[in-house]
Short mmCIF file of C-alpha atoms in Angstrom, two decimals:
data_model
loop_
_atom_site.label_atom_id
_atom_site.label_comp_id
_atom_site.label_asym_id
_atom_site.label_seq_id
_atom_site.Cartn_x
_atom_site.Cartn_y
_atom_site.Cartn_z
CA UNK A 1 63.55 97.43 9.66
CA UNK A 2 62.46 93.13 10.40
CA UNK A 3 61.23 92.18 6.95
CA UNK A 4 57.58 91.65 8.91
CA UNK A 5 57.50 95.10 9.23
CA UNK A 6 59.09 95.79 5.12
CA UNK A 7 56.37 93.81 4.22
CA UNK A 8 53.88 95.72 6.31
CA UNK A 9 53.22 99.39 4.93
CA UNK A 10 51.90 101.57 7.06
CA UNK A 11 50.93 104.81 3.98
CA UNK A 12 49.66 108.37 5.03
CA UNK A 13 48.42 110.31 2.64
CA UNK A 14 48.22 114.38 2.21
CA UNK A 15 45.35 115.29 4.14
CA UNK A 16 43.53 116.96 0.93
CA UNK A 17 42.77 113.82 -0.77
CA UNK A 18 40.17 113.03 2.23
CA UNK A 19 37.01 114.80 2.45
CA UNK A 20 36.92 116.01 6.40
CA UNK A 21 33.34 117.35 8.05
CA UNK A 22 32.99 117.62 12.11
CA UNK A 23 29.98 116.54 13.58
CA UNK A 24 28.70 117.37 17.21
CA UNK A 25 27.11 114.59 18.83
CA UNK A 26 27.55 114.39 22.04
CA UNK A 27 25.98 111.28 21.99
CA UNK A 28 28.70 109.42 19.94
CA UNK A 29 31.33 111.17 22.11
CA UNK A 30 32.58 108.57 24.30
CA UNK A 31 32.39 105.71 21.45
CA UNK A 32 32.08 106.70 17.92
CA UNK A 33 29.75 105.20 16.18
CA UNK A 34 31.27 105.69 12.50
CA UNK A 35 28.14 104.41 10.67
CA UNK A 36 25.97 107.34 12.15
CA UNK A 37 28.96 109.96 12.05
CA UNK A 38 29.00 108.89 8.45
CA UNK A 39 24.92 109.92 7.93
CA UNK A 40 25.08 112.62 9.89
CA UNK A 41 28.14 114.43 7.94
CA UNK A 42 26.84 112.77 4.38
CA UNK A 43 24.99 116.56 4.09
CA UNK A 44 28.75 118.59 4.06
CA UNK A 45 30.74 116.00 2.24
CA UNK A 46 30.22 116.72 -1.62
CA UNK A 47 29.90 113.25 -2.83
CA UNK A 48 27.48 110.56 -2.32
CA UNK A 49 28.19 108.20 1.05
CA UNK A 50 27.97 105.43 -1.41
CA UNK A 51 31.31 105.86 -2.73
CA UNK A 52 33.77 106.95 0.42
CA UNK A 53 35.23 104.85 2.78
CA UNK A 54 34.20 106.72 6.00
CA UNK A 55 35.88 105.89 9.41
CA UNK A 56 35.23 108.78 12.69
CA UNK A 57 37.24 109.65 15.71
CA UNK A 58 36.11 111.78 18.63
CA UNK A 59 37.59 114.99 19.53
CA UNK A 60 38.68 116.62 22.75
CA UNK A 61 36.41 119.35 22.83
CA UNK A 62 32.99 117.07 22.19
CA UNK A 63 32.64 117.23 18.89
CA UNK A 64 32.85 114.09 16.74
CA UNK A 65 36.14 114.11 13.52
CA UNK A 66 34.74 112.54 10.45
CA UNK A 67 36.89 112.10 7.38
CA UNK A 68 35.68 110.35 4.22
CA UNK A 69 38.02 109.22 1.02
CA UNK A 70 36.93 107.63 -2.52
CA UNK A 71 36.63 104.29 -2.43
CA UNK A 72 38.38 104.37 -6.86
CA UNK A 73 41.44 105.49 -4.55
CA UNK A 74 41.23 103.11 -2.36
CA UNK A 75 41.64 100.09 -4.82
CA UNK A 76 45.33 101.04 -5.97
CA UNK A 77 46.13 100.40 -2.28
CA UNK A 78 47.92 96.60 -2.44
CA UNK A 79 46.38 95.30 0.74
CA UNK A 80 48.66 92.12 0.85
CA UNK A 81 51.47 94.28 2.22
CA UNK A 82 50.05 97.81 3.40
CA UNK A 83 48.36 97.10 6.38
CA UNK A 84 46.72 100.99 7.55
CA UNK A 85 46.30 103.75 5.58
CA UNK A 86 46.13 107.87 7.69
CA UNK A 87 46.06 111.31 6.11
CA UNK A 88 49.93 112.41 6.66
CA UNK A 89 47.90 115.32 9.37
CA UNK A 90 45.43 117.39 10.45
CA UNK A 91 43.08 119.49 7.30
CA UNK A 92 44.47 122.69 7.69
CA UNK A 93 41.15 124.59 8.20
CA UNK A 94 40.18 122.56 11.44
CA UNK A 95 41.79 123.64 14.22
CA UNK A 96 42.05 121.38 17.49
CA UNK A 97 42.77 117.96 16.27
CA UNK A 98 45.68 116.51 17.94
CA UNK A 99 47.38 113.79 16.48
CA UNK A 100 45.47 110.76 18.96
CA UNK A 101 42.86 111.77 16.54
CA UNK A 102 44.62 111.71 13.27
CA UNK A 103 45.53 107.97 14.46
CA UNK A 104 42.56 106.51 14.43
CA UNK A 105 41.35 107.39 11.01
CA UNK A 106 42.85 104.23 9.76
CA UNK A 107 40.51 104.51 6.57
CA UNK A 108 41.29 100.25 5.39
CA UNK A 109 38.72 98.45 7.67
CA UNK A 110 35.69 97.37 6.61
CA UNK A 111 35.65 95.99 3.44
CA UNK A 112 39.10 96.82 3.01
CA UNK A 113 40.85 95.20 5.73
CA UNK A 114 44.20 93.93 4.72
CA UNK A 115 44.83 90.96 3.56
CA UNK A 116 47.43 90.20 6.18
CA UNK A 117 45.00 91.24 8.82
CA UNK A 118 42.26 89.69 7.92
CA UNK A 119 44.35 86.61 7.70
CA UNK A 120 45.60 87.51 10.60
CA UNK A 121 41.88 87.69 11.93
CA UNK A 122 40.42 84.16 10.70
CA UNK A 123 43.53 82.39 12.23
CA UNK A 124 42.72 84.06 15.65
CA UNK A 125 38.98 82.49 15.26
CA UNK A 126 40.56 79.52 13.38
CA UNK A 127 42.32 78.95 17.60
CA UNK A 128 39.88 80.13 19.42
CA UNK A 129 37.64 77.82 17.80
CA UNK A 130 39.99 74.71 17.98
CA UNK A 131 40.85 75.41 21.49
CA UNK A 132 36.42 76.18 22.11
CA UNK A 133 36.45 72.42 20.79
CA UNK A 134 39.07 71.46 23.13
CA UNK A 135 38.06 73.26 26.23
CA UNK A 136 34.94 71.51 25.67
CA UNK A 137 35.85 68.70 24.88
CA UNK A 138 37.73 68.75 27.58
CA UNK A 139 35.10 69.48 29.75
CA UNK A 140 32.74 66.67 28.13
CA UNK A 141 35.41 63.92 28.95
CA UNK A 142 35.54 65.52 32.50
CA UNK A 143 31.58 65.56 32.87
CA UNK A 144 31.58 61.87 31.36
CA UNK A 145 34.05 60.60 33.47
CA UNK A 146 32.07 62.15 36.07
CA UNK A 147 28.27 61.12 35.31
CA UNK A 148 30.57 57.32 34.56
CA UNK A 149 32.02 57.46 38.03
CA UNK A 150 28.38 58.49 39.58
CA UNK A 151 27.21 56.09 38.68
CA UNK A 152 29.41 52.90 39.33
CA UNK A 153 28.43 54.76 43.03
CA UNK A 154 24.81 54.14 42.02
CA UNK A 155 25.39 50.88 41.09
CA UNK A 156 27.27 50.15 43.94
CA UNK A 157 24.89 51.69 46.34
CA UNK A 158 22.37 49.68 44.94
CA UNK A 159 23.82 46.31 44.83
CA UNK A 160 25.01 47.66 49.11
CA UNK A 161 21.45 47.45 49.52
CA UNK A 162 20.17 44.41 47.95
CA UNK A 163 23.06 42.43 49.43
CA UNK A 164 21.69 43.87 52.58
CA UNK A 165 18.66 42.33 51.55
CA UNK A 166 19.58 39.65 50.98
CA UNK A 167 21.48 39.58 54.34
CA UNK A 168 18.47 39.70 55.73
CA UNK A 169 15.61 37.78 54.58
CA UNK A 170 18.33 34.39 54.06
CA UNK A 171 18.62 32.51 50.24
CA UNK A 172 15.20 32.13 48.59
CA UNK A 173 14.61 29.54 46.03
CA UNK A 174 11.59 30.25 45.51
CA UNK A 175 11.28 31.54 41.58
CA UNK A 176 7.69 32.76 42.54
CA UNK A 177 8.76 35.17 45.35
CA UNK A 178 8.24 38.58 45.44
CA UNK A 179 11.28 40.53 44.66
CA UNK A 180 13.88 41.35 47.50
CA UNK A 181 13.16 44.89 48.21
CA UNK A 182 9.66 44.35 48.63
CA UNK A 183 10.15 41.41 51.27
CA UNK A 184 11.93 43.43 52.89
CA UNK A 185 9.18 45.81 53.62
CA UNK A 186 7.15 43.28 54.40
CA UNK A 187 9.65 41.49 56.92
CA UNK A 188 9.86 44.32 58.45
CA UNK A 189 5.80 45.87 58.64
CA UNK A 190 5.08 42.30 59.63
CA UNK A 191 8.17 42.84 62.72
CA UNK A 192 7.08 46.02 63.14
CA UNK A 193 3.17 44.81 64.04
CA UNK A 194 4.08 40.89 65.81
CA UNK A 195 7.37 41.95 67.76
CA UNK A 196 6.55 45.97 68.77
CA UNK A 197 4.75 47.34 71.75
CA UNK A 198 1.54 46.50 71.67
CA UNK A 199 -1.08 49.29 71.11
CA UNK A 200 -2.75 47.92 74.08
CA UNK A 201 -1.80 46.32 76.71
CA UNK A 202 -4.25 43.30 77.71
CA UNK A 203 -4.78 43.07 81.77
CA UNK A 204 -2.68 40.71 83.60
CA UNK A 205 -5.22 38.91 86.69
CA UNK A 206 -2.26 36.91 87.65
CA UNK A 207 -0.65 39.27 89.16
CA UNK A 208 -3.91 40.50 91.32
CA UNK A 209 -4.64 36.19 92.59
CA UNK A 210 -0.90 36.63 93.61
CA UNK A 211 -2.09 39.57 95.56
CA UNK A 212 -5.73 38.10 96.68
CA UNK A 213 -2.72 34.74 97.94
CA UNK A 214 -0.64 36.54 99.64
CA UNK A 215 -3.08 38.43 101.72
CA UNK A 216 -5.27 35.55 102.48
CA UNK A 217 -5.65 34.80 105.85
CA UNK A 218 -3.49 31.29 106.37
CA UNK A 219 -4.37 30.98 110.26
CA UNK A 220 -8.20 30.74 109.86
CA UNK A 221 -10.11 28.21 108.82
CA UNK A 222 -12.09 29.62 105.03
CA UNK A 223 -13.30 27.44 102.77
CA UNK A 224 -13.61 29.31 99.46
CA UNK A 225 -16.45 28.59 97.51
CA UNK A 226 -15.49 30.78 93.72
CA UNK A 227 -13.04 32.68 92.99
CA UNK A 228 -13.41 34.83 89.94
CA UNK A 229 -10.31 36.96 89.87
CA UNK A 230 -9.51 39.75 86.66
CA UNK A 231 -7.12 42.44 86.12
CA UNK A 232 -9.86 44.75 87.70
CA UNK A 233 -11.35 43.24 90.11
CA UNK A 234 -11.67 40.45 92.58
CA UNK A 235 -15.43 37.97 93.04
CA UNK A 236 -14.56 35.68 96.26
CA UNK A 237 -17.27 33.58 97.83
CA UNK A 238 -16.07 31.16 100.67
CA UNK A 239 -16.89 30.10 104.36
CA UNK A 240 -15.78 30.76 107.94
CA UNK A 241 -16.40 30.11 111.17
CA UNK A 242 -18.30 33.16 112.56
CA UNK A 243 -15.93 33.52 115.43
CA UNK A 244 -12.85 34.35 113.31
CA UNK A 245 -15.18 36.91 110.90
CA UNK A 246 -13.17 39.70 113.04
CA UNK A 247 -9.19 38.19 112.07
CA UNK A 248 -10.52 38.31 108.21
CA UNK A 249 -11.52 41.75 108.02
CA UNK A 250 -8.16 42.71 110.05
CA UNK A 251 -6.44 40.46 106.65
CA UNK A 252 -8.38 41.87 104.11
CA UNK A 253 -7.13 46.12 104.76
CA UNK A 254 -3.85 45.19 103.32
CA UNK A 255 -5.51 44.96 99.70
CA UNK A 256 -4.45 48.14 98.60
CA UNK A 257 -6.05 50.46 96.18
CA UNK A 258 -8.16 48.39 95.86
CA UNK A 259 -11.65 49.22 96.43
CA UNK A 260 -13.85 46.61 98.50
CA UNK A 261 -17.75 46.81 97.94
CA UNK A 262 -20.41 45.38 100.75
CA UNK A 263 -19.24 41.87 101.44
CA UNK A 264 -22.80 39.45 101.16
CA UNK A 265 -22.60 37.61 104.64
CA UNK A 266 -24.57 35.14 105.23
CA UNK A 267 -25.22 33.05 108.65
CA UNK A 268 -25.55 28.72 108.74
CA UNK A 269 -25.23 27.98 112.26
CA UNK A 270 -21.01 28.71 113.60
CA UNK A 271 -20.42 29.33 110.33
CA UNK A 272 -20.74 32.19 108.01
CA UNK A 273 -21.17 32.07 104.05
CA UNK A 274 -19.75 35.33 103.04
CA UNK A 275 -18.98 36.82 99.63
CA UNK A 276 -17.26 39.53 98.36
CA UNK A 277 -16.50 41.82 95.79
CA UNK A 278 -13.08 44.04 95.38
CA UNK A 279 -12.81 46.31 92.57
CA UNK A 280 -10.23 48.90 91.58
CA UNK A 281 -9.92 51.52 92.92
CA UNK A 282 -8.59 53.71 90.49
CA UNK A 283 -11.76 51.50 88.11
CA UNK A 284 -13.92 52.25 90.99
CA UNK A 285 -13.27 56.59 90.76
CA UNK A 286 -13.14 56.57 87.22
CA UNK A 287 -16.54 54.30 87.10
CA UNK B 1 33.81 86.01 4.81
CA UNK B 2 34.10 87.65 7.77
CA UNK B 3 30.04 86.45 8.00
CA UNK B 4 30.55 83.61 6.65
CA UNK B 5 33.75 82.90 10.19
CA UNK B 6 31.73 84.60 12.49
CA UNK B 7 28.23 82.91 11.62
CA UNK B 8 30.46 79.80 11.86
CA UNK B 9 32.47 80.66 15.37
CA UNK B 10 28.79 81.03 16.59
CA UNK B 11 27.31 78.37 15.37
CA UNK B 12 29.95 76.40 16.96
CA UNK B 13 29.77 78.25 19.84
CA UNK B 14 26.16 77.46 19.73
CA UNK B 15 27.13 74.04 19.80
CA UNK B 16 29.74 73.04 21.89
CA UNK B 17 27.91 75.03 25.45
CA UNK B 18 24.80 73.51 24.11
CA UNK B 19 26.47 69.55 24.27
CA UNK B 20 27.98 71.08 27.37
CA UNK B 21 25.17 71.15 29.00
CA UNK B 22 23.73 68.35 28.37
CA UNK B 23 26.02 66.31 29.84
CA UNK B 24 26.26 68.69 32.86
CA UNK B 25 22.39 68.54 33.18
CA UNK B 26 23.61 64.35 32.31
CA UNK B 27 25.54 65.44 35.56
CA UNK B 28 22.97 66.60 37.74
CA UNK B 29 20.46 64.20 36.90
CA UNK B 30 23.03 61.55 38.32
CA UNK B 31 24.10 63.36 41.14
CA UNK B 32 20.36 63.40 42.27
CA UNK B 33 19.70 59.59 41.86
CA UNK B 34 22.92 59.07 43.72
CA UNK B 35 21.49 61.36 46.66
CA UNK B 36 17.84 59.17 46.19
CA UNK B 37 20.42 55.62 46.35
CA UNK B 38 22.29 56.99 49.05
CA UNK B 39 18.53 57.38 51.51
CA UNK B 40 17.52 54.75 49.74
CA UNK B 41 20.42 52.49 51.21
CA UNK B 42 20.69 54.41 54.55
CA UNK B 43 17.31 53.87 54.93
CA UNK B 44 17.44 49.80 54.36
CA UNK B 45 20.43 50.60 57.42
CA UNK B 46 18.56 51.51 59.27
CA UNK B 47 15.27 48.48 58.35
CA UNK B 48 17.83 46.12 58.80
CA UNK B 49 19.27 46.95 62.47
CA UNK B 50 14.96 47.37 62.78
CA UNK B 51 14.99 44.25 61.99
CA UNK B 52 17.23 41.47 63.34
CA UNK B 53 16.56 43.90 66.50
CA UNK B 54 13.05 43.04 65.99
CA UNK B 55 13.50 39.42 65.41
CA UNK B 56 15.54 39.38 68.69
CA UNK B 57 11.96 40.01 70.79
CA UNK B 58 10.10 37.44 71.53
CA UNK B 59 6.25 37.34 69.11
CA UNK B 60 3.26 40.01 71.03
CA UNK B 61 1.20 39.53 68.77
CA UNK B 62 0.64 37.49 65.74
CA UNK B 63 -0.31 37.68 61.94
CA UNK B 64 -3.34 36.04 62.51
CA UNK B 65 -5.54 33.98 64.85
CA UNK B 66 -3.53 30.99 66.74
CA UNK B 67 -5.14 27.63 65.79
CA UNK B 68 -7.27 26.34 68.74
CA UNK B 69 -5.08 22.79 68.35
CA UNK B 70 -1.66 24.95 68.45
CA UNK B 71 -3.16 26.21 72.27
CA UNK B 72 -3.49 22.55 73.68
CA UNK B 73 -0.23 21.76 72.70
CA UNK B 74 1.32 24.96 74.47
CA UNK B 75 -0.77 23.99 77.36
CA UNK B 76 -0.24 20.38 77.24
CA UNK B 77 3.53 21.15 77.32
CA UNK B 78 3.26 24.22 79.99
CA UNK B 79 1.17 21.10 82.15
CA UNK B 80 3.87 19.05 81.53
CA UNK B 81 6.58 21.31 82.38
CA UNK B 82 5.45 21.83 86.34
CA UNK B 83 3.84 17.37 86.60
CA UNK B 84 0.22 17.99 86.03
CA UNK B 85 -1.25 15.37 84.81
CA UNK B 86 -2.55 15.87 81.44
CA UNK B 87 -6.08 14.82 82.08
CA UNK B 88 -6.38 18.22 84.05
CA UNK B 89 -6.89 19.65 81.11
CA UNK B 90 -10.89 19.92 80.78
CA UNK B 91 -11.41 21.19 77.45
CA UNK B 92 -10.41 24.74 75.42
CA UNK B 93 -13.57 26.71 73.63
CA UNK B 94 -13.30 30.13 71.79
CA UNK B 95 -14.26 32.79 74.37
CA UNK B 96 -14.84 35.54 72.31
CA UNK B 97 -12.07 37.81 69.12
CA UNK B 98 -12.81 41.09 69.35
CA UNK B 99 -11.71 44.03 66.97
CA UNK B 100 -9.80 47.22 68.24
CA UNK B 101 -9.71 50.43 67.51
CA UNK B 102 -7.49 51.27 64.17
CA UNK B 103 -4.30 51.99 65.46
CA UNK B 104 -2.78 56.17 64.97
CA UNK B 105 -0.88 55.49 61.13
CA UNK B 106 -4.89 53.88 60.42
CA UNK B 107 -3.12 51.10 58.57
CA UNK B 108 -3.38 48.24 60.95
CA UNK B 109 -6.38 46.00 62.90
CA UNK B 110 -5.70 44.41 65.91
CA UNK B 111 -8.37 42.00 67.65
CA UNK B 112 -8.17 40.40 70.93
CA UNK B 113 -8.56 36.34 70.52
CA UNK B 114 -10.15 34.38 73.99
CA UNK B 115 -9.68 30.97 74.05
CA UNK B 116 -11.75 29.74 77.78
CA UNK B 117 -9.38 26.70 78.64
CA UNK B 118 -10.59 24.26 81.73
CA UNK B 119 -8.78 22.68 83.49
CA UNK B 120 -10.38 20.07 86.51
CA UNK B 121 -9.19 19.21 90.20
CA UNK B 122 -5.40 21.46 90.57
CA UNK B 123 -4.52 22.70 94.18
CA UNK B 124 -4.04 26.35 93.91
CA UNK B 125 -0.48 25.66 94.32
CA UNK B 126 -0.93 23.84 90.83
CA UNK B 127 -2.30 26.56 89.25
CA UNK B 128 0.86 28.73 90.15
CA UNK B 129 2.75 26.69 88.50
CA UNK B 130 0.98 26.10 85.22
CA UNK B 131 0.38 29.84 85.59
CA UNK B 132 3.75 30.59 85.57
CA UNK B 133 4.75 28.16 83.66
CA UNK B 134 2.23 28.99 80.45
CA UNK B 135 3.15 32.84 80.79
CA UNK B 136 6.85 32.76 80.71
CA UNK B 137 6.46 29.51 77.61
CA UNK B 138 3.68 32.27 75.86
CA UNK B 139 4.37 35.54 77.19
CA UNK B 140 1.60 36.90 73.73
CA UNK B 141 -0.96 34.87 76.07
CA UNK B 142 -2.43 37.23 78.83
CA UNK B 143 -4.56 35.52 81.52
CA UNK B 144 -7.12 38.32 81.84
CA UNK B 145 -9.50 36.15 83.55
CA UNK B 146 -9.03 33.40 86.60
CA UNK B 147 -12.03 31.49 87.61
CA UNK B 148 -11.59 28.88 90.93
CA UNK B 149 -14.60 26.90 91.89
CA UNK B 150 -14.63 24.70 94.59
CA UNK B 151 -14.57 20.68 93.81
CA UNK B 152 -13.12 18.64 97.15
CA UNK B 153 -11.97 19.19 100.31
CA UNK B 154 -9.69 18.15 101.93
CA UNK B 155 -7.76 17.16 105.46
CA UNK B 156 -5.21 19.93 104.82
CA UNK B 157 -7.39 23.42 102.91
CA UNK B 158 -3.63 23.72 100.80
CA UNK B 159 -5.07 20.55 98.95
CA UNK B 160 -8.57 21.44 98.35
CA UNK B 161 -9.21 20.65 94.32
CA UNK B 162 -10.68 23.72 92.44
CA UNK B 163 -11.46 22.99 88.25
CA UNK B 164 -10.29 26.65 87.62
CA UNK B 165 -11.24 28.53 84.29
CA UNK B 166 -8.54 30.66 82.38
CA UNK B 167 -9.31 33.19 79.94
CA UNK B 168 -6.43 33.49 77.74
CA UNK B 169 -6.05 36.12 75.06
CA UNK B 170 -3.91 37.54 72.51
CA UNK B 171 -3.65 40.23 69.50
CA UNK B 172 -3.40 39.60 66.46
CA UNK B 173 -3.65 42.04 63.22
CA UNK B 174 -6.72 41.27 61.45
CA UNK B 175 -7.58 41.66 57.88
#
C-alpha cells in the first residue's frame, strides 16, 4: 500500500445507515439526473430532502435507485483523507440491485466533495486555463505575425505600384503635380484617346487620285481644266480632240468599283470639253 | 469556490476566444486588402505595358485642335522635303470643325478639324511628291479632298501647272 493509497480512503458504510427508494422514471434511465430523482423520491424518504445528501443510480430494469444519507453523518467524515463513501451492500429489501449500481452511489459529491478531489479539479482547471492562455497567446502571436507579414506584402505591392508609375511617368520636379496614380491614369487615357485606332477613319482622297492618274490615258491630248477628288467621288473637266473621244471612253473603263455618271460633252470645233463625274459604286448603291 | 472557478474559467475562455477572433478578423481584413492591392498591381502592370505600347505608336488623334501656325510649319517642311519652293504656298485657312457622335463608352467626344490649304503653280508630279511627303510625316492628318485647277499650259502636258486646294482633316478630342 502506497502512501497515496493510505491517505486516500474509501469508506463503505452499512446499508442501514442510508435511506433508500426506487423510482420508476423512464426518462432518467440512460442518464440519471440526481436532482430530479431525489424529488421523485422525496415522498418516500422519512426526513426532509434538505437534511439529506442524495445520489442515484440507474438499474438494469429501467428503475432508478435513489440513496440518501443524513448530512449530519457526513459532517463527521474527514474529507481531507476520505475520497469516497459508498453503501457497503445493497439494502436487503430491494431486489435486483447489483454492485455496479452500488458503485455509483458515492455520497461525497457537491458541497461534500473531498478536498483532494476539489484541489485536483482546481489544479486541472488552472492547468487548463494556463494551457488555454498559452494556446490563445500562441494563436494570437501567429495571427499577429501573419498580419504583419500581410501588411509587409501590402506595403511592398504599393511600393511596386508607385515605382512602376514613377518609371512610366518619369521624374517630376513640379511640387504642384497631381499624385502619381492620377497622372498615371490620365497618361493612359490620353494615349488611348490619341494613339488608339480612332472610332472612325477619315476617308483618304490620295488613293483615289492615284487610281485616277493610273487610268488616265497618257497618249491622248487632254488638257485638264479642273479635277476635284474625294475618297468617294471624282469630278474632272477637261478638253480633248473630238477624234480621241472613243479612245478616252475605253481608257476610263478601268476604274473598277466606280460608277461613271453621264458625261457632259460640249463641242468646240475639233475639240470637245468634257465634264465627267465618278462616284464610288458602294456609295452610289447606298444612296 | 466551484462556481467562482467555473465563472472565472468561462470568462477566461470567452476572453481568449474574443481576443483570438479579433486577431483573426484583423488578419482577414489585411488578406482582403492584399488581394485588392495585388489586383491593383496587376492592373498597373497591364496599364504600364499598354502605355509603353501606345507610346511606340504615332499620334492618330490630338487632344485639341492644332494651331494653324503649327500646320503651316509642317506644310513648309513637306514642301522643302520634296524640293518645292516655299512661295508655292498660298494660304491655309480653317475649313470646318465638326463634332462626331460620342464613343461607345460615352466618355470621349471626337471632333474633326479641317483646314483648306492652297498651293499655286504645281505640276502633278510636284503634287504627288508633296502628298507623299505630307502623309508620311503627318499620319494624323488625312487628305480628304484634292482640287486641281489648271493654271498654265506648257509644251509638255506633264509640265502643266495647277492651282491646288487640299483639305486636310484630323480628329481631335473635344471637351
